[in-house]
PDB file of C-alpha atoms (C1' of nucleotides) in Angstrom:
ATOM      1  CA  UNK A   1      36.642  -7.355 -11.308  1.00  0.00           C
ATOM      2  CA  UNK A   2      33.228  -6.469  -9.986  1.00  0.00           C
ATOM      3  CA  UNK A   3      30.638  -8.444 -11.866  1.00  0.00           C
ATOM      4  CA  UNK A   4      26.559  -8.133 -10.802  1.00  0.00           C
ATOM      5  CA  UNK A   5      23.202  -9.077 -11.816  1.00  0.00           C
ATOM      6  CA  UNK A   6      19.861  -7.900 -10.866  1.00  0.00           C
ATOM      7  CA  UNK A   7      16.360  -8.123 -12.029  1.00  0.00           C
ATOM      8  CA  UNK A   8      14.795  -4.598 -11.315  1.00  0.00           C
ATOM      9  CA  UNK A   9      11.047  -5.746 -11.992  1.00  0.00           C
ATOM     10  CA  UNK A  10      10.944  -2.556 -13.891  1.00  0.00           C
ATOM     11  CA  UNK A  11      13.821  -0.161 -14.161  1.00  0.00           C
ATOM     12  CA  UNK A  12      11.369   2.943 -14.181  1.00  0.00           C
ATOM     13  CA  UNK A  13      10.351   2.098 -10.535  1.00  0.00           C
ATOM     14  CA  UNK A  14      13.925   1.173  -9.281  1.00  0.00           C
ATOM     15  CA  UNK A  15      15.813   3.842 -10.688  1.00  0.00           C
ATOM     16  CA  UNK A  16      17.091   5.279  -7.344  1.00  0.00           C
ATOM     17  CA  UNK A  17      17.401   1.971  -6.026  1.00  0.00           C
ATOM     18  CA  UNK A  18      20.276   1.188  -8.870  1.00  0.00           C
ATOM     19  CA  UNK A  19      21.282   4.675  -8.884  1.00  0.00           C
ATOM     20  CA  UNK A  20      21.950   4.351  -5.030  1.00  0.00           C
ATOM     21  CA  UNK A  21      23.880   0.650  -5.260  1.00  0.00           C
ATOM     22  CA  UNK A  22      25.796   1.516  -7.939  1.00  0.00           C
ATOM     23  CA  UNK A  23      27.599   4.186  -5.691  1.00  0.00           C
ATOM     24  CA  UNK A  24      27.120   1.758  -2.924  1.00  0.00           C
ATOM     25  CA  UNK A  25      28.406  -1.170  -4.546  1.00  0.00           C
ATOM     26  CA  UNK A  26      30.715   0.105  -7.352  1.00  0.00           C
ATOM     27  CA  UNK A  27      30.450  -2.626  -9.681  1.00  0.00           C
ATOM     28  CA  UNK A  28      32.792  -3.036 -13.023  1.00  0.00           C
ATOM     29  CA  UNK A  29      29.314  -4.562 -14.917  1.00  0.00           C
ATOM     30  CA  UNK A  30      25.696  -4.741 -13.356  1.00  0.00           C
ATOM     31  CA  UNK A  31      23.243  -6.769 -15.554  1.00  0.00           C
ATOM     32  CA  UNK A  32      19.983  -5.771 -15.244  1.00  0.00           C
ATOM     33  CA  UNK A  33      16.802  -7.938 -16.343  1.00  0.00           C
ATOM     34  CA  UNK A  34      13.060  -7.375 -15.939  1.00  0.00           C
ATOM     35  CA  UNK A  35      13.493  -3.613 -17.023  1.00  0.00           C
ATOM     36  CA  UNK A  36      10.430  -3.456 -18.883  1.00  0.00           C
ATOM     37  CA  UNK A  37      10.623  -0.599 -20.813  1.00  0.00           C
ATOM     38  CA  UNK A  38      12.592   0.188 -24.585  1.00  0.00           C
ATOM     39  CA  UNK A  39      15.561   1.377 -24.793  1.00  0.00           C
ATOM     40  CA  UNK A  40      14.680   5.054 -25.336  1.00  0.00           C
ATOM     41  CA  UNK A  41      12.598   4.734 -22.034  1.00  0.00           C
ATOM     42  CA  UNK A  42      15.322   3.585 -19.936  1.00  0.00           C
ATOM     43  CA  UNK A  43      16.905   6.265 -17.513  1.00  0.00           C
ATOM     44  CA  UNK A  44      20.255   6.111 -18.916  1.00  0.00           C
ATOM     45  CA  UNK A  45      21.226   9.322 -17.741  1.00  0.00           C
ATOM     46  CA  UNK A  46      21.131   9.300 -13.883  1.00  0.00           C
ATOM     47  CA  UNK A  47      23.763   6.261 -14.629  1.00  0.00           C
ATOM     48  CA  UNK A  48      25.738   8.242 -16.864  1.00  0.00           C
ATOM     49  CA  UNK A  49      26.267  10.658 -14.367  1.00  0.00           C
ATOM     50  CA  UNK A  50      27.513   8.312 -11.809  1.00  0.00           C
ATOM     51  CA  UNK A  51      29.886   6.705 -14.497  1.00  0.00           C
ATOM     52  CA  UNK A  52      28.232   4.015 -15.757  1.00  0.00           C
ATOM     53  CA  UNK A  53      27.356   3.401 -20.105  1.00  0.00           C
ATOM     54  CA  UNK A  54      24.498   1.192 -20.691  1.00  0.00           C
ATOM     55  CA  UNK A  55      23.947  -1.489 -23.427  1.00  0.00           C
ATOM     56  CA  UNK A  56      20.279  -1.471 -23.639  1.00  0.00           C
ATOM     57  CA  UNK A  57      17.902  -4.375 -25.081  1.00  0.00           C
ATOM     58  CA  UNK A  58      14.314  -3.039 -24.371  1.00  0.00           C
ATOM     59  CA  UNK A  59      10.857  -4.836 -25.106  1.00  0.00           C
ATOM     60  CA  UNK A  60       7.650  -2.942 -23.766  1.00  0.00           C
ATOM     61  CA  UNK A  61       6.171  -4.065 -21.356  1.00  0.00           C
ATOM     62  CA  UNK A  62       8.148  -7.543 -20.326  1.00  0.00           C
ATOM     63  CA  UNK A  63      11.252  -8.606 -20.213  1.00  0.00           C
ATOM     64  CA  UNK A  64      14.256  -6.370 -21.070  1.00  0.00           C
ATOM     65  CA  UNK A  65      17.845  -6.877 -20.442  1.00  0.00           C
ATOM     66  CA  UNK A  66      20.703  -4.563 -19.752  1.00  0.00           C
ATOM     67  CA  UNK A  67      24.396  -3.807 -18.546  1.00  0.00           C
ATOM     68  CA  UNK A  68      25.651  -0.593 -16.595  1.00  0.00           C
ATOM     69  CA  UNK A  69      29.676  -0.634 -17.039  1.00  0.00           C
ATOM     70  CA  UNK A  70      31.839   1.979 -15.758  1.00  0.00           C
ATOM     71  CA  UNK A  71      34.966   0.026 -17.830  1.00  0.00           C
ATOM     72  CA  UNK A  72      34.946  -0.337 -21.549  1.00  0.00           C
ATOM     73  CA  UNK A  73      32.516  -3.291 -23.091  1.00  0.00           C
ATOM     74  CA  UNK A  74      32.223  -4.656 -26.932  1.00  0.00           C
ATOM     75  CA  UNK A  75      28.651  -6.367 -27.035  1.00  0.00           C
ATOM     76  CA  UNK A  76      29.076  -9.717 -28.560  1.00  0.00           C
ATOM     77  CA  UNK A  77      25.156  -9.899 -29.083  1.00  0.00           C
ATOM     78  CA  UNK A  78      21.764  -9.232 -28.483  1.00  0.00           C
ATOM     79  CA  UNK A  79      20.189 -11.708 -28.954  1.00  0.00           C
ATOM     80  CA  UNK A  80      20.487 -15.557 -27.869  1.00  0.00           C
ATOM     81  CA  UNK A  81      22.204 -17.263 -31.196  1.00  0.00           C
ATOM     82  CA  UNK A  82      19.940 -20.124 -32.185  1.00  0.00           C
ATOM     83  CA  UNK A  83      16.808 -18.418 -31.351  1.00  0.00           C
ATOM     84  CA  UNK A  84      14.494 -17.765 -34.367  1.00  0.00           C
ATOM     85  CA  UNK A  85      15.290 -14.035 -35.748  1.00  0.00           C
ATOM     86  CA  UNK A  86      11.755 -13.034 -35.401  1.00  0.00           C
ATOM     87  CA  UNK A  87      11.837 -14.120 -31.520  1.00  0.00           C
ATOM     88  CA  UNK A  88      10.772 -10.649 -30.057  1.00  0.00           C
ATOM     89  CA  UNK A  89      11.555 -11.604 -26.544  1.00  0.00           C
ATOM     90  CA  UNK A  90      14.819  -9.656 -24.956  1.00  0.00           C
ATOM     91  CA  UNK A  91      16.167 -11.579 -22.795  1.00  0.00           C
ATOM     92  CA  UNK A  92      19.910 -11.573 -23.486  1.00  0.00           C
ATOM     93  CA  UNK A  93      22.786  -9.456 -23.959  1.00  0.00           C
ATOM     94  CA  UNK A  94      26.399 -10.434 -24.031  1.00  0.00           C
ATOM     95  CA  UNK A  95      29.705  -8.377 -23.655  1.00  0.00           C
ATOM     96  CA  UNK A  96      33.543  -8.595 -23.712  1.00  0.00           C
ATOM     97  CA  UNK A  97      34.836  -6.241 -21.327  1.00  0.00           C
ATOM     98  CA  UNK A  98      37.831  -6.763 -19.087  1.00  0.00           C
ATOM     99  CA  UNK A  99      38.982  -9.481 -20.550  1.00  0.00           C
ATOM    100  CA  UNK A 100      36.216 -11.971 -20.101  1.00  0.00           C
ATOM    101  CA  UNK A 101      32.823 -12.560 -21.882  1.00  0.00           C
ATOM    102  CA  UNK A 102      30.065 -12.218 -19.722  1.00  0.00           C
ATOM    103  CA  UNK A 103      26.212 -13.186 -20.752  1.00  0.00           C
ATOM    104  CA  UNK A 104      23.498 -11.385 -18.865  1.00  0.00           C
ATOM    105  CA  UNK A 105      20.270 -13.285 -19.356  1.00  0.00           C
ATOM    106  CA  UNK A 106      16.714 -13.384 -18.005  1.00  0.00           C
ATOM    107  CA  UNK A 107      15.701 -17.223 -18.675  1.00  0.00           C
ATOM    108  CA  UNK A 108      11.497 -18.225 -19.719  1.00  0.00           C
ATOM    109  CA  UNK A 109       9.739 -18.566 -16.243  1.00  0.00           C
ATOM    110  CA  UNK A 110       8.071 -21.295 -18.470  1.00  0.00           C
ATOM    111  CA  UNK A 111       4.396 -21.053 -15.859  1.00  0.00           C
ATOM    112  CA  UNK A 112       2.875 -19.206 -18.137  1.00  0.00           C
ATOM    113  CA  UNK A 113       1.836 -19.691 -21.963  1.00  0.00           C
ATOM    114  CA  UNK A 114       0.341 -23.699 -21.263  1.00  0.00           C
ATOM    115  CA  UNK A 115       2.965 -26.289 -22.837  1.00  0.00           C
ATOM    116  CA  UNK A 116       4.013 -23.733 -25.613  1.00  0.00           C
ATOM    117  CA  UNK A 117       5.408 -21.313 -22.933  1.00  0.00           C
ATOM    118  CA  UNK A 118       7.085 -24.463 -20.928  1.00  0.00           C
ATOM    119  CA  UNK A 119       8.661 -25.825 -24.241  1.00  0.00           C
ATOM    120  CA  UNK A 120      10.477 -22.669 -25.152  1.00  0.00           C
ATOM    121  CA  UNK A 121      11.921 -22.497 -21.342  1.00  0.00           C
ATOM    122  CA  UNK A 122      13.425 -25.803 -22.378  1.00  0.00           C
ATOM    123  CA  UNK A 123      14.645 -24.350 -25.841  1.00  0.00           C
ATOM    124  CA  UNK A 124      16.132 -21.446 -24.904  1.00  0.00           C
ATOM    125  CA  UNK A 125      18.184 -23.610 -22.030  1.00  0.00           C
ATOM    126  CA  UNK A 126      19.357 -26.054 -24.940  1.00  0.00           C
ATOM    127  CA  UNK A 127      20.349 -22.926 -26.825  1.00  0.00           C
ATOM    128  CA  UNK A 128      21.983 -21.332 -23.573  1.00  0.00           C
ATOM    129  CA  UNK A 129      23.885 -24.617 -23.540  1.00  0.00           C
ATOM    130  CA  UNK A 130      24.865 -24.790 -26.921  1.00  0.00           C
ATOM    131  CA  UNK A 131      26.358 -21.459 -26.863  1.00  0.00           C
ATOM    132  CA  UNK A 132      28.325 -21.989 -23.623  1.00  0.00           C
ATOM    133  CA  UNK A 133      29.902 -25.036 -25.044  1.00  0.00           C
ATOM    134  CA  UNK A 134      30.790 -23.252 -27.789  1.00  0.00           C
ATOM    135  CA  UNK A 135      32.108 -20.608 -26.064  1.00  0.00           C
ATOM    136  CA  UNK A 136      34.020 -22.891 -23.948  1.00  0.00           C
ATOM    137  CA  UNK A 137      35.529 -24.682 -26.674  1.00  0.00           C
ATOM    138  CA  UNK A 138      36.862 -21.816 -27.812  1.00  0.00           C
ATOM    139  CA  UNK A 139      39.013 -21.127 -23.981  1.00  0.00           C
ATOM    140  CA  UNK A 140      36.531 -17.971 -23.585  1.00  0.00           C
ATOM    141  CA  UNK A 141      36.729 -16.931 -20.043  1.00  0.00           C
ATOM    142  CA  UNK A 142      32.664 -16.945 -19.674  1.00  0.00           C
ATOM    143  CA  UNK A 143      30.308 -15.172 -17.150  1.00  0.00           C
ATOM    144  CA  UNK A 144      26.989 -16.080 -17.447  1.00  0.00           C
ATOM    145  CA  UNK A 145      24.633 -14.372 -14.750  1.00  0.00           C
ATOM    146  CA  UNK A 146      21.265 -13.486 -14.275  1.00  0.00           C
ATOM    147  CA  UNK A 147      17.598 -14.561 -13.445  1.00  0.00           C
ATOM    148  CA  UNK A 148      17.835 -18.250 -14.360  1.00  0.00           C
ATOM    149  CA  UNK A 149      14.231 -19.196 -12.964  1.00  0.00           C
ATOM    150  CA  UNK A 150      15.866 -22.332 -12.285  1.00  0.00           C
ATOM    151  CA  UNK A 151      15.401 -23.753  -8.442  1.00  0.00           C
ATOM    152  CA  UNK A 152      18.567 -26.108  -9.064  1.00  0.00           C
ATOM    153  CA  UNK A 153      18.081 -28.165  -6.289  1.00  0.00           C
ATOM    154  CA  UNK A 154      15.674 -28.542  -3.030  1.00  0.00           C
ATOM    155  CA  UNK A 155      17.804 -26.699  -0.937  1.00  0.00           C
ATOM    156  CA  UNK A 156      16.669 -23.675  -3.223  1.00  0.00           C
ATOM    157  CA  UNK A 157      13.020 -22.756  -2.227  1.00  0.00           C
ATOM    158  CA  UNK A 158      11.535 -22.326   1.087  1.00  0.00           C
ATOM    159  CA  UNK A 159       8.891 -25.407   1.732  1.00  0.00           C
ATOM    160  CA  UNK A 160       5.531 -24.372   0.041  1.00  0.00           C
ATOM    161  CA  UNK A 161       6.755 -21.467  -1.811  1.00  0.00           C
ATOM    162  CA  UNK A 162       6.198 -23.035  -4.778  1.00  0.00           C
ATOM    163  CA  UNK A 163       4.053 -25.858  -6.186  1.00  0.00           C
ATOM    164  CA  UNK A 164       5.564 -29.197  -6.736  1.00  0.00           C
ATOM    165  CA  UNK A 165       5.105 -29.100 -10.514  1.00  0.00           C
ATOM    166  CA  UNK A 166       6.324 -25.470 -10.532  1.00  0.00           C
ATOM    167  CA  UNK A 167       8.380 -24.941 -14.272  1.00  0.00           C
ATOM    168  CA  UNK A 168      10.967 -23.969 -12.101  1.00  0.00           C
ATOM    169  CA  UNK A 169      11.824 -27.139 -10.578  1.00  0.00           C
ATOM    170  CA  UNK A 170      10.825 -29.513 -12.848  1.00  0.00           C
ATOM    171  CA  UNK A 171      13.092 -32.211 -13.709  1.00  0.00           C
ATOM    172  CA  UNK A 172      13.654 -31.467 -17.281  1.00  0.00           C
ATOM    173  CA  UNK A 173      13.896 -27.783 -16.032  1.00  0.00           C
ATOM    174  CA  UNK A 174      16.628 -29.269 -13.497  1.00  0.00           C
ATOM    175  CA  UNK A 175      18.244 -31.653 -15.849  1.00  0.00           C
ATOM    176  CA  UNK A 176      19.167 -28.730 -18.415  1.00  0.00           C
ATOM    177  CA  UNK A 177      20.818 -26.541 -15.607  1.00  0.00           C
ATOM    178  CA  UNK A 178      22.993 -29.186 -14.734  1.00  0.00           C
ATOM    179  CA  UNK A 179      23.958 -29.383 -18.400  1.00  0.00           C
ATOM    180  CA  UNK A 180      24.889 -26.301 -18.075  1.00  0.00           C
ATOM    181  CA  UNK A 181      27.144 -27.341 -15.034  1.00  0.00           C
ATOM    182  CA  UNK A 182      28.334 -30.042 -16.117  1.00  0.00           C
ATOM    183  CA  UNK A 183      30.094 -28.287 -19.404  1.00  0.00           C
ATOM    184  CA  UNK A 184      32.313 -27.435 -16.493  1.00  0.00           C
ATOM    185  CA  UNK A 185      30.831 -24.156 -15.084  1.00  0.00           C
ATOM    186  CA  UNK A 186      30.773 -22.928 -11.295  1.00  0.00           C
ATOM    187  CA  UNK A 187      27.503 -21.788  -9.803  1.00  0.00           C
ATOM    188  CA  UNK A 188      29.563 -19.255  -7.986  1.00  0.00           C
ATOM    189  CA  UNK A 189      27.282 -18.538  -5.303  1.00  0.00           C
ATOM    190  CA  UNK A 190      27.016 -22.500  -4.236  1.00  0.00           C
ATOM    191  CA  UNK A 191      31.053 -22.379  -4.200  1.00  0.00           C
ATOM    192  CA  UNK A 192      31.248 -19.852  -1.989  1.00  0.00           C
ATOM    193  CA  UNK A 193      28.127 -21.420   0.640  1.00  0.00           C
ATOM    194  CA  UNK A 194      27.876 -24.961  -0.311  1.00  0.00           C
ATOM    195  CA  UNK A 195      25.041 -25.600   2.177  1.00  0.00           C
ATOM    196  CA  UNK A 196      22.350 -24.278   3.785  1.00  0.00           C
ATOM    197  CA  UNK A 197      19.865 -21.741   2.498  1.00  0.00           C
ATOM    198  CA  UNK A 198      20.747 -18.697  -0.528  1.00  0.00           C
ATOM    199  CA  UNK A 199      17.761 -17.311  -1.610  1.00  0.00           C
ATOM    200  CA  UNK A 200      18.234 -14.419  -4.395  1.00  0.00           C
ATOM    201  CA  UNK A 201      14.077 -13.623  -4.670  1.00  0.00           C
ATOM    202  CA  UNK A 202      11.157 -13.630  -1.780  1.00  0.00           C
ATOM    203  CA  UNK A 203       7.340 -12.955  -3.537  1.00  0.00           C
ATOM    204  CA  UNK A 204       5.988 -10.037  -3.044  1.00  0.00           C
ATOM    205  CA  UNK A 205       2.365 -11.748  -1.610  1.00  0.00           C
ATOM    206  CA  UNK A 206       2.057 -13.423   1.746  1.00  0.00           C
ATOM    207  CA  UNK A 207       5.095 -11.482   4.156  1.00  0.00           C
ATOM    208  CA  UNK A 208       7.249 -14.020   1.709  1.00  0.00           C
ATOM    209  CA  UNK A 209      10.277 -11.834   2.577  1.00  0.00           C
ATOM    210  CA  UNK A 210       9.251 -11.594   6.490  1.00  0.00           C
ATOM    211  CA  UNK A 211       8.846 -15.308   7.006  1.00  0.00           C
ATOM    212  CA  UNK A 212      12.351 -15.508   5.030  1.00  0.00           C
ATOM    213  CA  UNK A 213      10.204 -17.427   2.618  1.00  0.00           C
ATOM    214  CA  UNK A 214      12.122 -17.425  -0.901  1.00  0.00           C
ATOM    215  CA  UNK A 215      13.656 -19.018  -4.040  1.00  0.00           C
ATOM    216  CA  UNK A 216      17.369 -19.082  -5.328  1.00  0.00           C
ATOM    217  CA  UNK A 217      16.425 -18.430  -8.881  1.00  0.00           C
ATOM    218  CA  UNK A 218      19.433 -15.907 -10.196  1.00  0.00           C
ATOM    219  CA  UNK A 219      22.751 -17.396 -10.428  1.00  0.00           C
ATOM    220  CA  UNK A 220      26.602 -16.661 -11.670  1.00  0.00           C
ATOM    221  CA  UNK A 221      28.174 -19.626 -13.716  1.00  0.00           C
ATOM    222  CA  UNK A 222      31.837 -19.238 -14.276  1.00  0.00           C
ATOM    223  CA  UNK A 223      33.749 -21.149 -16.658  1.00  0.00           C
ATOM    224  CA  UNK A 224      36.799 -22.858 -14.867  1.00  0.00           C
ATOM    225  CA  UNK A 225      39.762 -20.218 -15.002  1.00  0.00           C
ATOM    226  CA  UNK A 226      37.463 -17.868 -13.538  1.00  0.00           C
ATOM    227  CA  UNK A 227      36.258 -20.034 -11.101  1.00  0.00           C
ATOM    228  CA  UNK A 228      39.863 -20.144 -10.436  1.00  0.00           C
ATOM    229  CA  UNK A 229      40.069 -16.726  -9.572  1.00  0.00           C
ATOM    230  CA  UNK A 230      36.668 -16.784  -7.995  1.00  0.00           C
ATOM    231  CA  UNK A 231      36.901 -14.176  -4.468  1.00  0.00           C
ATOM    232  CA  UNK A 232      33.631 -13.967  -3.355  1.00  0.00           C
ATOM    233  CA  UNK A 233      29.725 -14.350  -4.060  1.00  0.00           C
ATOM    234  CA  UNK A 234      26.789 -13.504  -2.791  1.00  0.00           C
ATOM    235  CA  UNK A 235      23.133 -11.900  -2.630  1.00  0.00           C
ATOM    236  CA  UNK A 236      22.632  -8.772  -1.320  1.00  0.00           C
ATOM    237  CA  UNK A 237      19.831  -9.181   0.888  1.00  0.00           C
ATOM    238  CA  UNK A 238      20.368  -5.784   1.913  1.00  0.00           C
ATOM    239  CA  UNK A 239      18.263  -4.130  -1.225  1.00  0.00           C
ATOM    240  CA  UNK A 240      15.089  -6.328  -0.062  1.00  0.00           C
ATOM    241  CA  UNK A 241      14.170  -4.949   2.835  1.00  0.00           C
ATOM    242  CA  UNK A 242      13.770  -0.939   1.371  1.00  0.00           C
ATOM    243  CA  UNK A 243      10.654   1.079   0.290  1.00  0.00           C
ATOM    244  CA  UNK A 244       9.087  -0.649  -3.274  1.00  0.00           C
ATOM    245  CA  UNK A 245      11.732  -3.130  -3.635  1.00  0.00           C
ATOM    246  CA  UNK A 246      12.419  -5.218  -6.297  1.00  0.00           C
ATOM    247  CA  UNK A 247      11.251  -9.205  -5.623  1.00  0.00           C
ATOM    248  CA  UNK A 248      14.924  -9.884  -6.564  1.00  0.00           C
ATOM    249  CA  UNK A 249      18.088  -8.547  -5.252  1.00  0.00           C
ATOM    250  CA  UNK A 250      21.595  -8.337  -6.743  1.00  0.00           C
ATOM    251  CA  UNK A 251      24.005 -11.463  -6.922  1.00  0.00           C
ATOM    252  CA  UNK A 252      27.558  -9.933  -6.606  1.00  0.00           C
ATOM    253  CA  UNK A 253      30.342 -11.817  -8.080  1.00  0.00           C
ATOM    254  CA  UNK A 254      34.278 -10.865  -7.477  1.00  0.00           C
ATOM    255  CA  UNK A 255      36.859 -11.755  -9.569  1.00  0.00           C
ATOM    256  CA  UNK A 256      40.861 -11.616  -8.896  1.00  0.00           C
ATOM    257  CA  UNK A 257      43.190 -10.261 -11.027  1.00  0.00           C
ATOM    258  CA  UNK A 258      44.989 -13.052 -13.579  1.00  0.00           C
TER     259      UNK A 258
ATOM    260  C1'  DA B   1     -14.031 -17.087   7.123  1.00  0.00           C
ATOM    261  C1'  DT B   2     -11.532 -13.510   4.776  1.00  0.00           C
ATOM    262  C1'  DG B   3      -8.096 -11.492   2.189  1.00  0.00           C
ATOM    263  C1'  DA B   4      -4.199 -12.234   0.272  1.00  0.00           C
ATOM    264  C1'  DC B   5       1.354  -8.237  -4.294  1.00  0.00           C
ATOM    265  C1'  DT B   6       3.401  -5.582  -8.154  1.00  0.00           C
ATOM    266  C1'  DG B   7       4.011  -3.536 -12.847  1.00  0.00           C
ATOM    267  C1'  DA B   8       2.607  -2.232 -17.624  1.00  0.00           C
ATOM    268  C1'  DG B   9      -0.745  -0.835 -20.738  1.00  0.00           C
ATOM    269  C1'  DC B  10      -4.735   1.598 -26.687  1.00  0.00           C
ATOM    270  C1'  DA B  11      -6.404  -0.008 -18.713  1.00  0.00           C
ATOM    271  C1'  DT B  12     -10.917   0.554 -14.166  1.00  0.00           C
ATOM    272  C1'  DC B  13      -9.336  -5.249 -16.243  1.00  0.00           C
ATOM    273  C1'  DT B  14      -5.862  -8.603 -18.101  1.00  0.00           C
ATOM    274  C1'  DC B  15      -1.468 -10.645 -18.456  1.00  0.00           C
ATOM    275  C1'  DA B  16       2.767 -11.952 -16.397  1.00  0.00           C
ATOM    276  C1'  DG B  17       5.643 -12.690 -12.768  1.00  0.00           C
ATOM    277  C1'  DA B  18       7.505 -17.157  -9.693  1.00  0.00           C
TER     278       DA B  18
END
DNA sequence: ATGACTGAGCATCTCAGA
């Protein structure tokens, strides 16, 4: 099983981009984050026709979360359970498909907003925990991928890309992702290169991507049978270098058969 | 010293991104 994330910084201006990686790539499920648009704005057709369904959680504007699958998919929700119900930000969408439940989720950058906007980064990660311990409790195979805007550790930014009280390396920023961990998930992309430099996102101001200046900010956590069955990880660094990329490219994930 | 990127939207500027 082919499991992928991406955030598209609009899906309106990537559309070929996808269009082209999904016959490229031929993922089972591609989460998508950063589409900006509603759901009756987003191009579902020019997927359809290269075999892929979407499951589409639009907000105009920001945010916006999605999944392409070209196998079958239940959505569990759309929504992150705990959040308030009049929380108007869509940043998570959650499916069972192929056997395993698998969270795509575009995480507060928390830099914006003054305290408020930090504080409900930190909520919606004690949620995100919450509900992965749940999950786990209940022996759920779980996927959780997407744009954490989490730097988990020093080795994940480039010197001086980012400020030193940046929300997304701040140690209560930190100390929540390795909550997350430490529930007993595998940052699949760290398994597969435990040292040494993975960035997943290079700024679009100051040749960030030429100087190979960037952040590992998306990430794959896999509970531990999956881990188990874990084949391979990694960015494509491939989709960063094209005409009007995205700042992010895809995170690939393969899975073995049970 | 200067300029310095991208996208969306009740837009020619502001907000957000990270």
């Amino acid at each position: 099983m082919r499991l992928a994330s991406w955030n598209v910084n609009s899906i309106r201006q990537r559309e070929t981009h996808v269009a082209r990686w999904l016959e490229r790539v031929q993922p089972d499920l591609l989460f998508l984050q950063e589409i900006k648009c509603e759901a009756p704005a987003f191009p579902a057709l020019s997927f359809a026709a290269l075999g892929y369904r979407a499951e589409v959680v639009g907000q105009k504007s920001y945010n916006g979360v999605a999944v392409l699958s070209r196998i079958p998919v239940e959505v569990t929700h759309r929504s992150l359970p705990g959040l308030p119900t009049d929380d108007a930000q869509a940043r998570y969408i959650e499916v069972r498909a192929g056997g395993i439940t698998a969270g795509g989720l575009y995480l507060p950058n928390g830099n914006s907003g003054g305290p408020e906007g930090y504080a409900y980064k930190l909520r919606w990660m004690d949620l995100l925990a919450g509900h992965a311990r749940s999950l786990l409790a209940a022996e759920t195979d779980l996927a959780l991928l997407g744009d954490y805007n989490v730097c988990p550790t020093d080795a994940d930014f480039s010197p001086g890309a980012l400020s030193p009280d940046d929300a997304l390396l701040r140690p209560e920023t930190r100390a929540r992702y390795r909550r997350l961990v430490w529930l007993g998930m595998t940052d699949a992309l760290r398994a597969m290169q435990p040292t040494g430099k993975i960035f997943t996102f290079w700024d679009y101001q100051s040749a960030a991507w030429q100087r190979d200046s960037g952040l590992c900010i998306d990430h794959a956590l896999l509970s531990p049978r999956l881990a188990e069955r874990l084949v391979s990880a990694r960015p494509d660094r491939e989709e960063r270098g094209r005409e009007q990329p995205s700042d992010h490219v895809p995170i690939v994930v393969e899975i073995g058969d049970k």
